[in-house]
Short mmCIF file of C-alpha atoms and ligand atoms in Angstrom, two decimals:
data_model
loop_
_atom_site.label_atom_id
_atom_site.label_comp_id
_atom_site.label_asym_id
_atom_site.label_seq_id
_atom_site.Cartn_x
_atom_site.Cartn_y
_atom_site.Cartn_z
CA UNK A 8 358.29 106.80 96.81
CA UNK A 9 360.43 104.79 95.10
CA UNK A 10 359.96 101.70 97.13
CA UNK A 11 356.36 102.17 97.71
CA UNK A 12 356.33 101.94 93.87
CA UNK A 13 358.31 98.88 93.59
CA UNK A 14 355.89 97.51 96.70
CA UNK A 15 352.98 98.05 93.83
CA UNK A 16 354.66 96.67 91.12
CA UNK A 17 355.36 93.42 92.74
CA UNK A 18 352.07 92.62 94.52
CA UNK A 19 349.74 90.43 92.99
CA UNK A 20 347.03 92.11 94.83
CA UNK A 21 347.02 96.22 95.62
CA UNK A 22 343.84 97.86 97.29
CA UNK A 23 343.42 101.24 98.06
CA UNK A 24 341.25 102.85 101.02
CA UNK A 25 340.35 106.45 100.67
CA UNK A 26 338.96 109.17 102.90
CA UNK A 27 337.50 112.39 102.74
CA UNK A 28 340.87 114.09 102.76
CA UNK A 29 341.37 112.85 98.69
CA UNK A 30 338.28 115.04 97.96
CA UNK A 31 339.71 118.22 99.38
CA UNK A 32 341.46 119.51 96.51
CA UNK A 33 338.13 118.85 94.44
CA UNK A 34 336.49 121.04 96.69
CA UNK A 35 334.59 118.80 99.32
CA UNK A 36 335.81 119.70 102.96
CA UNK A 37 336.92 116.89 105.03
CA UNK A 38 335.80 117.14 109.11
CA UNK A 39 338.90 118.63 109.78
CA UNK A 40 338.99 121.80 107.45
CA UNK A 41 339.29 125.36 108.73
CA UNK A 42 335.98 127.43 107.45
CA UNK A 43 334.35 124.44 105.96
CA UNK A 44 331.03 123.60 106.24
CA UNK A 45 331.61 121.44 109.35
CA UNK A 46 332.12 124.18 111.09
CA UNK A 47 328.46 125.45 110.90
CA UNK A 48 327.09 122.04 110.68
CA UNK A 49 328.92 119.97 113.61
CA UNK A 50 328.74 116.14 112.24
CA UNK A 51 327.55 115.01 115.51
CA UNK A 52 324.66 117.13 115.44
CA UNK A 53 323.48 116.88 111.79
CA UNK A 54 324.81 113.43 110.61
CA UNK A 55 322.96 111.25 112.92
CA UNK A 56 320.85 108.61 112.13
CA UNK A 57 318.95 110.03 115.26
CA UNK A 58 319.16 113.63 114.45
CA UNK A 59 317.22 112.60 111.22
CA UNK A 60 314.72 111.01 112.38
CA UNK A 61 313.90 113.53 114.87
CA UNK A 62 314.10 116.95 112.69
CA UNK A 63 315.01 115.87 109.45
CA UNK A 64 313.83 119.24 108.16
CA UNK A 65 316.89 120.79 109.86
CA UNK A 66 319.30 118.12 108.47
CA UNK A 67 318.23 118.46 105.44
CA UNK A 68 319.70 122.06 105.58
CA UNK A 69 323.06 120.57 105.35
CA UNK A 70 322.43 117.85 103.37
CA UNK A 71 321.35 120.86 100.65
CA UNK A 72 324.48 122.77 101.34
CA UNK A 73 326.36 119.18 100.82
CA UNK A 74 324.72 118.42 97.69
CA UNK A 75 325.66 121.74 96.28
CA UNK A 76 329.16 121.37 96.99
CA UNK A 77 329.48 117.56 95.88
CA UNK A 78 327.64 118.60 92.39
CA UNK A 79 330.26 121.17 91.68
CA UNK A 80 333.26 118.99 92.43
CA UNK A 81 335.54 117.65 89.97
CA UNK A 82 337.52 114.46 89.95
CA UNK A 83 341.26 115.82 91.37
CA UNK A 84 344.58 114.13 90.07
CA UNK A 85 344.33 111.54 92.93
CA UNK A 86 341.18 109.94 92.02
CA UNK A 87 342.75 110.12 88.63
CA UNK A 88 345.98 108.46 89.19
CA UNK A 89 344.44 105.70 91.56
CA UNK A 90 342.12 104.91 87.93
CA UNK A 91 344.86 105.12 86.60
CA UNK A 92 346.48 102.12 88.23
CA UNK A 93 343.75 100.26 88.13
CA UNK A 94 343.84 100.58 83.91
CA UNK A 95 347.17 99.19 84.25
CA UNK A 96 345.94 96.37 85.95
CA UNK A 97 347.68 97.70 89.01
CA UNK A 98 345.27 98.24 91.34
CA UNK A 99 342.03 95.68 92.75
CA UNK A 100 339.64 97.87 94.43
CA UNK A 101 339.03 100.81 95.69
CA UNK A 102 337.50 100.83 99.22
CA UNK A 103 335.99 104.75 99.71
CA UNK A 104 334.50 105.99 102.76
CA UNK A 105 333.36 109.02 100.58
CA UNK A 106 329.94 109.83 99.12
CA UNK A 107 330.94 111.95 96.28
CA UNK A 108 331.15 109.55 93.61
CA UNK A 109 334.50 111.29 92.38
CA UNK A 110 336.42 107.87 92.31
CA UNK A 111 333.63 106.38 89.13
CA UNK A 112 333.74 110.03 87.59
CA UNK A 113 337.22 109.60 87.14
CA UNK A 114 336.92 106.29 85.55
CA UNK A 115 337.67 103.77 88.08
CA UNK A 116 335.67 100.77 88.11
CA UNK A 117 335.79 98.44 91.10
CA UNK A 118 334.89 100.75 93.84
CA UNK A 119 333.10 99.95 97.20
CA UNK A 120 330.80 102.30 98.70
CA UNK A 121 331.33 101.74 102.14
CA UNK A 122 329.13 104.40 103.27
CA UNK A 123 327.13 104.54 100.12
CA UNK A 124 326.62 107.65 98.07
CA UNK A 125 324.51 110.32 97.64
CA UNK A 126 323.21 109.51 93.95
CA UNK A 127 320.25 107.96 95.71
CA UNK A 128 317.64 108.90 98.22
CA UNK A 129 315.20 106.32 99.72
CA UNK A 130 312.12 106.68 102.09
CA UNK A 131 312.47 105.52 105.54
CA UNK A 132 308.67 104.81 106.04
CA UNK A 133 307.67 102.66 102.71
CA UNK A 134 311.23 102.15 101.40
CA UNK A 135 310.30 103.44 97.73
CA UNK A 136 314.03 104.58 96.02
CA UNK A 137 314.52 107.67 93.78
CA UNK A 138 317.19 109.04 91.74
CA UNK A 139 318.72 112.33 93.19
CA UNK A 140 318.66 114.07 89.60
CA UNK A 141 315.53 113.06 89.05
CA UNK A 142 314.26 114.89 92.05
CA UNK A 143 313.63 118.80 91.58
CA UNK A 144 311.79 121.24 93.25
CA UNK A 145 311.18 120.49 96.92
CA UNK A 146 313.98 121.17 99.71
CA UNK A 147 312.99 118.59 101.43
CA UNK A 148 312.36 116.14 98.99
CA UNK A 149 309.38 113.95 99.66
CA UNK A 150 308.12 110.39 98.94
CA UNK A 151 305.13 110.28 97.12
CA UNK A 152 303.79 108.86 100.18
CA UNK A 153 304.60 112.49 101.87
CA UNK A 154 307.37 110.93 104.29
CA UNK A 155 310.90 112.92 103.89
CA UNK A 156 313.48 111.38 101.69
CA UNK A 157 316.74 110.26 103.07
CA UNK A 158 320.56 110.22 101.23
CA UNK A 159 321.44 106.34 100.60
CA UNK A 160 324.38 107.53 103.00
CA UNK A 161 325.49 105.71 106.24
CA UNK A 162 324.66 108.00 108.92
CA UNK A 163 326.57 108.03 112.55
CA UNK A 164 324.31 105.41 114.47
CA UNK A 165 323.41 103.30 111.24
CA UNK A 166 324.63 99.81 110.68
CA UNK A 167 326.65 99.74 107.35
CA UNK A 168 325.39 97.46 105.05
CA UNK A 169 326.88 93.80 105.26
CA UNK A 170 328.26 93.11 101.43
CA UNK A 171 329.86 96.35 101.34
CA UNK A 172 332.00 95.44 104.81
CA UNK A 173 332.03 91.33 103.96
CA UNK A 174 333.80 91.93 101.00
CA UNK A 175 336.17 95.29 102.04
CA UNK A 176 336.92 92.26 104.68
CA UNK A 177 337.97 90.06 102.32
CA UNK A 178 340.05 92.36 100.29
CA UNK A 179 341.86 93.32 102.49
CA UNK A 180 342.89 90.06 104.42
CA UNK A 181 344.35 88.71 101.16
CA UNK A 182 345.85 92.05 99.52
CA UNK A 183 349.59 92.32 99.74
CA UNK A 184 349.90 96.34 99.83
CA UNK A 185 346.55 98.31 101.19
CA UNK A 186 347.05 102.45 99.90
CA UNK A 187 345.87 104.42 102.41
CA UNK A 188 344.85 107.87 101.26
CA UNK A 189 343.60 110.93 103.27
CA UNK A 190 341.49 109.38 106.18
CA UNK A 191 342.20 110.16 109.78
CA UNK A 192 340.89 106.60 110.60
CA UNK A 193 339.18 107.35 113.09
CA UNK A 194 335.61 106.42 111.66
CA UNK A 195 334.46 102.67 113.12
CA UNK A 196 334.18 100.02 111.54
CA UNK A 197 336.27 101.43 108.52
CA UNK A 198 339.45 101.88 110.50
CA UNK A 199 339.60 98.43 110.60
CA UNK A 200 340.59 97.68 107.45
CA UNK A 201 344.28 98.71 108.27
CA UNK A 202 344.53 96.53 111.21
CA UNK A 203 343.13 93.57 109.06
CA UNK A 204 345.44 93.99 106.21
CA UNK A 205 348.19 94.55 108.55
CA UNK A 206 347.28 90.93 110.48
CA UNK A 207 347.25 89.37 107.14
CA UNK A 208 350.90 90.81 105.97
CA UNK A 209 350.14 93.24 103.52
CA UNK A 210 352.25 96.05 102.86
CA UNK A 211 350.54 99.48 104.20
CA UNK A 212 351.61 102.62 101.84
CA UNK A 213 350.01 105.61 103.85
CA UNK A 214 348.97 109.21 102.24
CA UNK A 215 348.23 111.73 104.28
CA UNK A 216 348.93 115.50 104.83
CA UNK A 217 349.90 115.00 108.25
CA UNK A 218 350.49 111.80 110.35
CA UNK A 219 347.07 110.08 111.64
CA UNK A 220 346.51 106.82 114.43
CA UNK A 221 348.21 104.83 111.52
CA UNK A 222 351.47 106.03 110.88
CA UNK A 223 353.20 105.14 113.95
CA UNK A 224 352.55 101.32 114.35
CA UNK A 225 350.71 100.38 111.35
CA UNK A 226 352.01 101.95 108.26
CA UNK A 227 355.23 100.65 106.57
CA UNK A 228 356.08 103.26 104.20
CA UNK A 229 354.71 107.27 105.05
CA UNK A 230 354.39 109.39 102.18
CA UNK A 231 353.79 112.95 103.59
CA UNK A 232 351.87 115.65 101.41
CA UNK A 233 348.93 116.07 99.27
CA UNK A 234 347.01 113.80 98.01
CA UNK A 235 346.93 115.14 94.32
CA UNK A 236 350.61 115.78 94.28
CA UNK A 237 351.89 112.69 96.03
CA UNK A 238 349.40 110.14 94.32
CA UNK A 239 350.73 111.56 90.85
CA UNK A 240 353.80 110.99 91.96
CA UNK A 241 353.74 107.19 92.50
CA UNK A 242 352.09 106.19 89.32
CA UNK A 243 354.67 108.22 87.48
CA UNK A 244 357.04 105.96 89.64
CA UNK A 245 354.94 103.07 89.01
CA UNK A 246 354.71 104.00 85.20
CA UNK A 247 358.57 104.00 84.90
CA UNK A 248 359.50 100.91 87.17
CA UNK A 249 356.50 99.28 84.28
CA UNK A 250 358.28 100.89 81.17
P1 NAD B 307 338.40 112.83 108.11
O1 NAD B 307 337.79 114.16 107.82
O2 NAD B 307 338.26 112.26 109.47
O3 NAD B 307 339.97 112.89 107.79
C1 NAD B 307 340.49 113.37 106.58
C2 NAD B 307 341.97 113.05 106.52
O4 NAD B 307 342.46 113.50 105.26
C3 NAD B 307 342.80 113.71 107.60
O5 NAD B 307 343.69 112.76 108.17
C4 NAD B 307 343.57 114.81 106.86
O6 NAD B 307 344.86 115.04 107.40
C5 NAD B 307 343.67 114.21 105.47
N1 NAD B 307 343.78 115.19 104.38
C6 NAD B 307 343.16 116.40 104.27
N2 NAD B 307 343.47 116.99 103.11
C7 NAD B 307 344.30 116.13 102.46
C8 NAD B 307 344.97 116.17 101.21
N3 NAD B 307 344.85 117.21 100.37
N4 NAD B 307 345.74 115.13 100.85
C9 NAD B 307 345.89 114.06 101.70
N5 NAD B 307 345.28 113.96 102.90
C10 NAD B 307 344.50 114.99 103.28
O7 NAD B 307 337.85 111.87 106.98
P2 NAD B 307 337.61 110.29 106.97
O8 NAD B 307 338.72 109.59 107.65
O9 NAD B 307 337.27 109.93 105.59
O10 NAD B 307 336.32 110.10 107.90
C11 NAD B 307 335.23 111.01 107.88
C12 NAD B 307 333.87 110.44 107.47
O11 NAD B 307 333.07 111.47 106.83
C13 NAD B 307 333.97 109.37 106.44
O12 NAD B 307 332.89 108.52 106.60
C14 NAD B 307 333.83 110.14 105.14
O13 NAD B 307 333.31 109.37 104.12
C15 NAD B 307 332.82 111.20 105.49
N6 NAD B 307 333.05 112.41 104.65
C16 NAD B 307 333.00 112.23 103.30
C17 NAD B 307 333.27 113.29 102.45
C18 NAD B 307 333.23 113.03 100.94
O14 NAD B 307 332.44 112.19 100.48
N7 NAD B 307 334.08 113.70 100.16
C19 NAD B 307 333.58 114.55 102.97
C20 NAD B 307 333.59 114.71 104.39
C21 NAD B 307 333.33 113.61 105.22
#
């Protein structure tokens, strides 16, 4: 912890990537939680590009359960701490692969939405965007021209859009340390960010509840628990190496 800290301190550039597994203790299920709701809604099945198109009446049945639980959650102490860093001038960007929109709740600023969010909906047929509060009453929401609306989400199958990867790209080719927090990286093309940061030299601090593709060959330094617990942990490190 302690070094990972000191890794922090002296970098002239820290970036952090985060995955589903930060939002768990706010409430959001990764794809890996037990009794979830991935385990009634397989991801493969409902969070196609193609499974949309073709019955987007029954995706929209989880995308209604998913809204529900994403407008309950809470920023956690991990989304707080990484803000946290980035007040202290500590920390660049955060690179999300999450939807939730728990990293701006909890203050943090320069965030990339690498597979957009769900604030949004747009329609596929006449491209027309709304605001998700503004939208009440119909499950599924429509487009004044009739046509079903759509999350401003990345779905499996769709390309992600180019300025969001360009300039995660960029970060993290000329970051010294890239945090890595609660993704399995397993999800193309953002498990490439590692690999990039790692060709460039950075420094990768990994934080995870159990090991993941990463840990063997492309982290430096493991830290091994919970995201709220361990992420609290190194800013109070980071806050005394500062003091
Ligand atoms: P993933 O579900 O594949 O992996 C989550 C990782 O987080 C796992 O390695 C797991 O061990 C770890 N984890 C779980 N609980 C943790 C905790 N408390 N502290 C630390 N680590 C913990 O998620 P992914 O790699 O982000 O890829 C899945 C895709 O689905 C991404 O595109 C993601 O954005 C999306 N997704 C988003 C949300 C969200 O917006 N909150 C939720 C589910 C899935």
């Amino acid at each position: 912890m302690r070094k990972a800290a000191e890794m922090i301190c002296q970098a002239q550039k820290t970036v952090a990537l985060t995955g589903a597994g930060i939002s768990v203790e706010s409430g959001i299920p990764d794809f890996r939680s037990a009794g979830g709701l991935w385990e009634r809604f397989d991801p493969m099945e409902y969070g196609t590009i193609d499974a949309f198109r073709a019955d987007p009446e029954k995706v929209w049945r989880m995308l209604r359960e998913m809204s529900g639980v994403i407008s309950r959650a809470r920023p956690n102490p991990a989304h707080k701490g990484l803000a946290r860093l980035q007040e202290m001038g500590l920390l660049h960007t955060i690179i999300t692969q999450n939807i939730d929109n728990l990293h701006q709740e909890a203050g943090s600023t320069h965030v990339i939405e690498y597979h957009g969010n769900s604030r949004t909906l747009s329609c596929l047929r006449c491209d027309r965007q709304y605001r998700a509060d503004d939208l009440t009453g119909d499950v599924p929401p429509k487009c004044a021209c009739d046509n079903i609306l759509k999350p401003d989400v990345v779905f499996f199958g769709e390309a992600i859009p180019t300025k969001p990867v360009r300039e995660s790209h960029e970060l993290a080719s000329s970051c010294q340390v890239l945090l890595v927090v609660g993704t399995s990286a397993t999800v193309s093309p953002a498990n490439s960010i590692p690999q990039i940061a790692r060709m460039a030299k950075a420094k990768i601090i990994e934080i995870n509840i159990e090991p993941t593709v990463l840990t063997a060959h492309i982290t430096d330094i493991f830290l091994q628990g919970k995201a709220s617990e361990v992420v609290t942990g190194l800013v109070d490190e980071v806050e005394r190496l500062m003091s």
